[in-house]
């Protein structure tokens, strides 16, 4: 395989400066406000985004190094394959969060439910469409027994 190169289109600004003790999922960050500051060259790509209440933000876990194919995730005490988790130390350190879109002003998005480290490079933005993106009755594997804990569990330094 050949390498793939991504160029960030912007940066996340959030109240979280240290990866320790931050929410591990956006459900645990309800109401936490932040911004996504795009490079102004990409601002025309935001046209019509205000019609959506949520966005899918794809970003680079820029503070992780290396990866492990088996990890002990925040919501369990036993190892799982990294692809059965949302752990940040992955072969391609790409994160995904579904955020509430509050406002679009020029190249800046104001968002809520931010569970992302300040300064995180943004790779892409997609609209969240409930009819396409929500499958509430599907299986959640090992997470089924601990999903509610995502509201209160905080990160630590295991993936730094």
Backbone as numpy.savetxt, mean C-alpha at the origin, in Angstrom:
# Nx Ny Nz CAx CAy CAz Cx Cy Cz
15.16 -14.25 -17.91 14.33 -13.07 -17.91 15.21 -11.82 -17.91
14.66 -10.78 -18.47 15.37 -9.51 -18.45 14.82 -8.64 -17.32
15.59 -7.65 -16.92 15.18 -6.75 -15.85 14.10 -5.80 -16.32
13.36 -5.29 -15.37 12.31 -4.30 -15.62 12.67 -3.07 -14.80
12.56 -1.92 -15.40 12.86 -0.68 -14.69 11.60 0.16 -14.59
11.32 0.65 -13.39 10.20 1.56 -13.17 10.76 2.91 -12.76
10.09 3.95 -13.19 10.42 5.30 -12.77 9.28 5.80 -11.90
9.55 6.19 -10.67 8.47 6.70 -9.82 7.79 7.91 -10.47
6.47 7.99 -10.24 5.69 9.11 -10.77 5.39 10.13 -9.69
5.72 9.81 -8.45 5.45 10.72 -7.35 5.91 10.14 -6.03
5.47 10.79 -4.95 5.89 10.41 -3.60 4.71 10.49 -2.64
4.65 9.54 -1.72 3.64 9.55 -0.66 4.17 10.39 0.50
3.30 11.23 1.05 3.62 11.97 2.27 2.61 11.52 3.33
3.14 11.00 4.43 2.28 10.46 5.48 2.87 10.81 6.83
2.12 10.58 7.91 2.67 10.86 9.24 3.66 9.79 9.71
3.87 8.74 8.92 4.71 7.62 9.36 6.14 7.77 8.83
7.05 8.13 9.73 8.46 8.35 9.35 9.32 7.10 9.60
8.84 6.24 10.47 9.58 5.04 10.86 8.68 3.83 10.59
9.20 2.80 9.95 8.34 1.64 9.66 7.83 0.89 10.89
8.48 1.10 12.02 8.01 0.44 13.25 6.80 1.17 13.81
5.83 0.40 14.24 4.62 0.90 14.90 3.67 1.65 13.97
3.71 1.34 12.68 2.73 1.91 11.76 1.70 0.84 11.41
0.53 1.24 10.93 -0.48 0.24 10.56 0.06 -0.72 9.49
-0.39 -1.97 9.55 0.08 -2.96 8.58 -0.84 -3.08 7.37
-2.04 -2.52 7.45 -2.99 -2.51 6.35 -3.80 -1.22 6.46
-4.41 -0.79 5.36 -5.17 0.45 5.39 -6.39 0.37 6.32
-6.90 -0.82 6.59 -8.02 -0.95 7.53 -7.60 -0.53 8.94
-6.32 -0.62 9.25 -5.80 -0.19 10.54 -5.39 1.27 10.56
-5.61 1.96 9.44 -5.23 3.37 9.33 -6.44 4.24 8.99
-7.62 3.79 9.37 -8.85 4.53 9.05 -8.73 5.98 9.51
-8.96 6.90 8.58 -8.93 8.31 8.87 -7.56 8.95 8.85
-6.49 8.16 8.74 -5.14 8.73 8.67 -4.98 9.39 7.31
-4.68 10.68 7.34 -4.62 11.47 6.11 -3.17 11.63 5.64
-3.03 11.68 4.33 -1.73 11.92 3.71 -1.95 12.49 2.33
-0.86 12.67 1.61 -0.95 13.15 0.24 -0.08 12.29 -0.67
-0.46 12.32 -1.92 0.35 11.72 -2.98 0.72 12.88 -3.89
1.99 13.20 -3.92 2.48 14.32 -4.71 3.10 13.77 -5.99
2.42 13.99 -7.11 2.93 13.52 -8.39 3.90 14.52 -8.99
4.80 14.02 -9.80 5.61 14.89 -10.65 4.59 15.65 -11.51
4.69 16.97 -11.61 3.70 17.74 -12.37 3.51 17.27 -13.82
4.49 16.62 -14.40 4.36 16.11 -15.76 3.25 15.07 -15.87
2.91 14.42 -14.75 1.87 13.38 -14.75 0.49 13.90 -14.36
0.38 15.15 -13.98 -0.90 15.72 -13.53 -2.03 15.55 -14.55
-1.79 15.67 -15.87 -2.89 15.45 -16.81 -3.51 14.05 -16.71
-2.75 13.08 -16.21 -3.26 11.73 -16.04 -4.29 11.60 -14.93
-4.46 12.65 -14.14 -5.43 12.63 -13.04 -6.82 13.08 -13.49
-6.95 13.48 -14.75 -8.24 13.94 -15.26 -9.31 12.88 -15.01
-10.45 13.28 -14.44 -11.61 12.45 -14.16 -11.45 11.50 -12.97
-10.32 11.56 -12.27 -10.13 10.70 -11.10 -11.06 11.09 -9.95
-11.48 12.37 -9.90 -12.32 12.84 -8.79 -13.67 12.14 -8.74
-14.07 11.46 -9.79 -15.33 10.73 -9.80 -15.27 9.42 -9.02
-14.11 9.06 -8.53 -13.93 7.81 -7.79 -13.73 8.12 -6.31
-14.29 7.29 -5.44 -14.14 7.52 -4.01 -12.87 6.88 -3.45
-12.32 5.89 -4.15 -11.10 5.22 -3.70 -10.16 5.00 -4.87
-8.87 4.89 -4.54 -7.86 4.58 -5.55 -7.03 3.39 -5.07
-6.44 2.72 -6.02 -5.46 1.67 -5.74 -4.10 2.31 -6.00
-3.27 2.36 -4.98 -1.95 2.95 -5.12 -0.91 1.84 -5.12
-0.09 1.82 -6.14 1.02 0.87 -6.24 2.30 1.63 -5.96
3.15 1.07 -5.12 4.35 1.79 -4.70 5.50 0.84 -4.43
6.67 1.43 -4.26 7.89 0.66 -4.03 8.22 0.67 -2.53
8.40 -0.52 -1.95 8.84 -0.62 -0.55 10.32 -0.24 -0.52
10.61 1.04 -0.50 11.96 1.55 -0.67 12.87 1.36 0.54
12.32 0.99 1.68 13.15 0.83 2.87 13.44 -0.64 3.20
13.05 -1.55 2.33 13.36 -2.96 2.56 14.57 -3.35 1.73
15.30 -4.33 2.21 16.45 -4.84 1.48 16.34 -6.35 1.41
16.60 -6.89 0.23 16.55 -8.33 0.06 15.14 -8.87 0.22
15.06 -10.18 0.25 13.75 -10.81 0.41 13.94 -12.20 1.00
12.85 -12.75 1.46 12.82 -14.12 1.96 11.60 -14.79 1.33
11.73 -16.02 0.91 10.60 -16.71 0.30 9.64 -17.27 1.33
10.08 -17.37 2.59 9.20 -17.72 3.69 9.36 -16.65 4.75
8.23 -16.15 5.25 8.26 -15.09 6.26 7.23 -15.39 7.34
7.45 -14.83 8.51 6.45 -14.86 9.57 5.76 -13.50 9.49
4.54 -13.46 8.97 3.86 -12.17 8.79 3.36 -11.60 10.11
2.97 -10.33 10.07 2.51 -9.64 11.28 1.28 -10.30 11.90
0.44 -10.94 11.10 -0.82 -11.48 11.63 -0.76 -12.96 11.96
0.45 -13.51 12.07 0.56 -14.92 12.42 1.88 -15.15 13.12
2.07 -16.35 13.64 3.31 -16.69 14.34 4.07 -17.81 13.65
3.55 -18.27 12.51 4.22 -19.35 11.78 4.61 -18.85 10.39
5.66 -19.44 9.81 6.11 -19.01 8.48 5.10 -19.38 7.39
5.02 -18.50 6.40 4.21 -18.72 5.20 5.05 -18.32 4.01
4.72 -18.85 2.84 5.39 -18.41 1.62 5.10 -16.93 1.42
6.10 -16.16 1.00 5.95 -14.71 0.87 4.79 -14.34 -0.05
4.49 -15.18 -1.05 3.40 -14.86 -1.97 2.02 -15.14 -1.37
1.99 -15.74 -0.17 0.73 -15.93 0.56 0.62 -14.88 1.67
1.45 -13.83 1.59 1.44 -12.75 2.56 1.50 -11.41 1.83
1.43 -10.36 2.62 1.61 -9.01 2.08 2.88 -8.38 2.64
3.79 -9.21 3.09 5.05 -8.74 3.67 5.84 -7.91 2.65
6.52 -6.86 3.10 7.24 -5.99 2.18 8.54 -6.55 1.61
9.18 -7.49 2.29 10.44 -8.05 1.77 10.10 -9.16 0.78
9.99 -8.77 -0.49 9.56 -9.66 -1.57 10.55 -9.54 -2.73
10.56 -10.50 -3.64 11.49 -10.41 -4.78 11.34 -9.09 -5.56
10.13 -8.61 -5.73 9.89 -7.28 -6.29 9.14 -6.51 -5.22
9.79 -5.56 -4.60 9.26 -4.87 -3.43 8.16 -3.88 -3.82
7.03 -4.42 -4.26 5.90 -3.61 -4.70 4.79 -3.72 -3.66
4.28 -2.57 -3.24 3.17 -2.52 -2.30 1.91 -2.04 -2.98
0.79 -2.33 -2.33 -0.52 -1.94 -2.85 -1.38 -1.52 -1.67
-2.01 -0.36 -1.81 -2.97 0.09 -0.79 -4.19 0.65 -1.50
-5.35 0.41 -0.90 -6.59 0.99 -1.41 -6.92 2.14 -0.47
-6.89 3.35 -1.01 -7.02 4.56 -0.21 -8.27 5.33 -0.58
-8.82 6.03 0.41 -9.96 6.92 0.16 -9.42 8.18 -0.50
-10.02 8.57 -1.62 -9.63 9.79 -2.32 -10.46 10.95 -1.79
-9.81 11.91 -1.17 -10.48 13.06 -0.57 -10.53 14.22 -1.56
-9.41 14.50 -2.23 -9.36 15.64 -3.14 -8.23 15.47 -4.15
-8.40 16.13 -5.29 -7.35 16.22 -6.30 -7.15 17.71 -6.57
-5.95 18.19 -6.30 -5.63 19.59 -6.55 -4.32 19.64 -7.31
-4.41 19.91 -8.61 -3.21 19.90 -9.44 -2.58 18.52 -9.41
-1.28 18.46 -9.12 -0.61 17.15 -9.08 -0.67 16.46 -7.71
-1.51 16.98 -6.80 -1.56 16.45 -5.43 -2.90 15.79 -5.14
-2.83 14.57 -4.64 -4.01 13.85 -4.17 -4.00 13.89 -2.64
-5.12 14.26 -2.05 -5.28 14.11 -0.61 -6.01 12.79 -0.41
-5.47 11.94 0.45 -6.01 10.59 0.63 -6.15 10.29 2.12
-6.97 9.29 2.43 -7.13 8.81 3.81 -6.95 7.30 3.85
-6.80 6.81 5.06 -6.56 5.39 5.33 -5.14 5.01 4.91
-4.21 5.94 5.09 -2.83 5.78 4.64 -2.04 4.89 5.60
-1.56 3.79 5.08 -0.73 2.85 5.83 0.66 2.75 5.21
1.13 3.86 4.66 2.35 3.87 3.85 3.37 4.81 4.49
4.62 4.42 4.44 5.72 5.18 5.00 5.93 6.49 4.23
6.19 7.56 4.95 6.48 8.86 4.33 7.68 8.74 3.40
7.58 9.36 2.24 8.67 9.34 1.27 8.65 8.17 0.31
7.62 7.33 0.41 7.54 6.15 -0.45 7.31 6.54 -1.91
8.11 5.98 -2.82 7.94 6.28 -4.25 6.67 5.62 -4.81
5.89 6.39 -5.55 4.66 5.91 -6.17 4.97 5.39 -7.57
4.46 4.20 -7.88 4.66 3.60 -9.20 3.46 3.79 -10.12
2.25 3.73 -9.55 1.05 3.85 -10.39 -0.16 4.13 -9.51
-1.20 4.64 -10.15 -2.49 4.90 -9.51 -3.56 4.33 -10.41
-4.50 3.61 -9.82 -5.62 3.06 -10.58 -6.90 3.34 -9.81
-8.00 3.54 -10.50 -9.26 3.74 -9.78 -9.74 2.42 -9.18
-10.27 2.50 -7.98 -10.90 1.34 -7.35 -12.35 1.30 -7.83
-12.76 0.16 -8.38 -14.11 -0.01 -8.90 -14.73 -1.20 -8.17
-15.67 -0.97 -7.26 -16.22 -2.07 -6.46 -16.73 -3.25 -7.30
-17.37 -2.98 -8.42 -17.90 -4.07 -9.24 -16.79 -4.94 -9.83
-15.59 -4.38 -9.97 -14.46 -5.13 -10.53 -13.51 -5.65 -9.46
-13.37 -4.91 -8.37 -12.30 -5.15 -7.42 -12.71 -5.76 -6.09
-14.00 -5.87 -5.81 -14.45 -6.40 -4.52 -15.04 -7.79 -4.68
-14.50 -8.71 -3.93 -14.98 -10.10 -3.92 -15.11 -10.54 -2.46
-16.10 -10.02 -1.75 -16.16 -10.22 -0.29 -16.39 -11.65 0.17
-16.89 -12.51 -0.66 -17.20 -13.87 -0.21 -16.15 -14.91 -0.61
-14.99 -14.45 -1.00 -13.92 -15.36 -1.41 -13.11 -15.83 -0.20
-12.34 -16.91 -0.38 -11.51 -17.46 0.69 -10.31 -16.54 0.96
-9.89 -16.48 2.21 -8.75 -15.65 2.60 -7.63 -16.49 3.21
-7.60 -17.79 2.92 -6.51 -18.64 3.38 -6.26 -18.54 4.87
-4.99 -18.59 5.25 -4.61 -18.53 6.67 -5.03 -17.22 7.33
-5.24 -16.16 6.54 -5.63 -14.87 7.11 -7.06 -14.86 7.66
-7.87 -15.82 7.27 -9.27 -15.84 7.71 -9.39 -15.83 9.23
-8.43 -16.42 9.92 -8.52 -16.49 11.37 -7.96 -15.25 12.07
-7.35 -14.33 11.33 -6.75 -13.17 12.00 -7.01 -11.84 11.28
-7.92 -11.81 10.32 -8.18 -10.59 9.56 -8.57 -9.41 10.42
-9.40 -9.63 11.42 -9.85 -8.53 12.28 -8.67 -7.90 13.03
-7.62 -8.67 13.28 -6.45 -8.14 13.98 -5.74 -7.06 13.18
-5.95 -6.99 11.87 -5.29 -5.99 11.03 -5.69 -4.57 11.43
-6.79 -4.43 12.15 -7.21 -3.09 12.60 -6.31 -2.56 13.72
-5.68 -3.46 14.47 -4.94 -3.02 15.65 -3.46 -3.40 15.64
-3.07 -4.41 14.88 -1.66 -4.84 14.86 -0.82 -3.77 14.18
0.35 -3.49 14.74 1.27 -2.52 14.18 2.54 -3.24 13.73
3.25 -2.61 12.82 4.48 -3.22 12.31 5.59 -3.12 13.35
6.63 -3.87 13.11 7.81 -3.83 13.96 9.01 -3.73 13.02
10.17 -4.18 13.45 11.35 -4.04 12.59 11.72 -5.32 11.83
10.84 -6.30 11.79 11.19 -7.57 11.15 11.43 -7.47 9.65
10.90 -6.47 8.98 11.08 -6.35 7.54 11.94 -5.15 7.14
12.56 -4.52 8.13 13.42 -3.34 7.85 14.76 -3.77 7.31
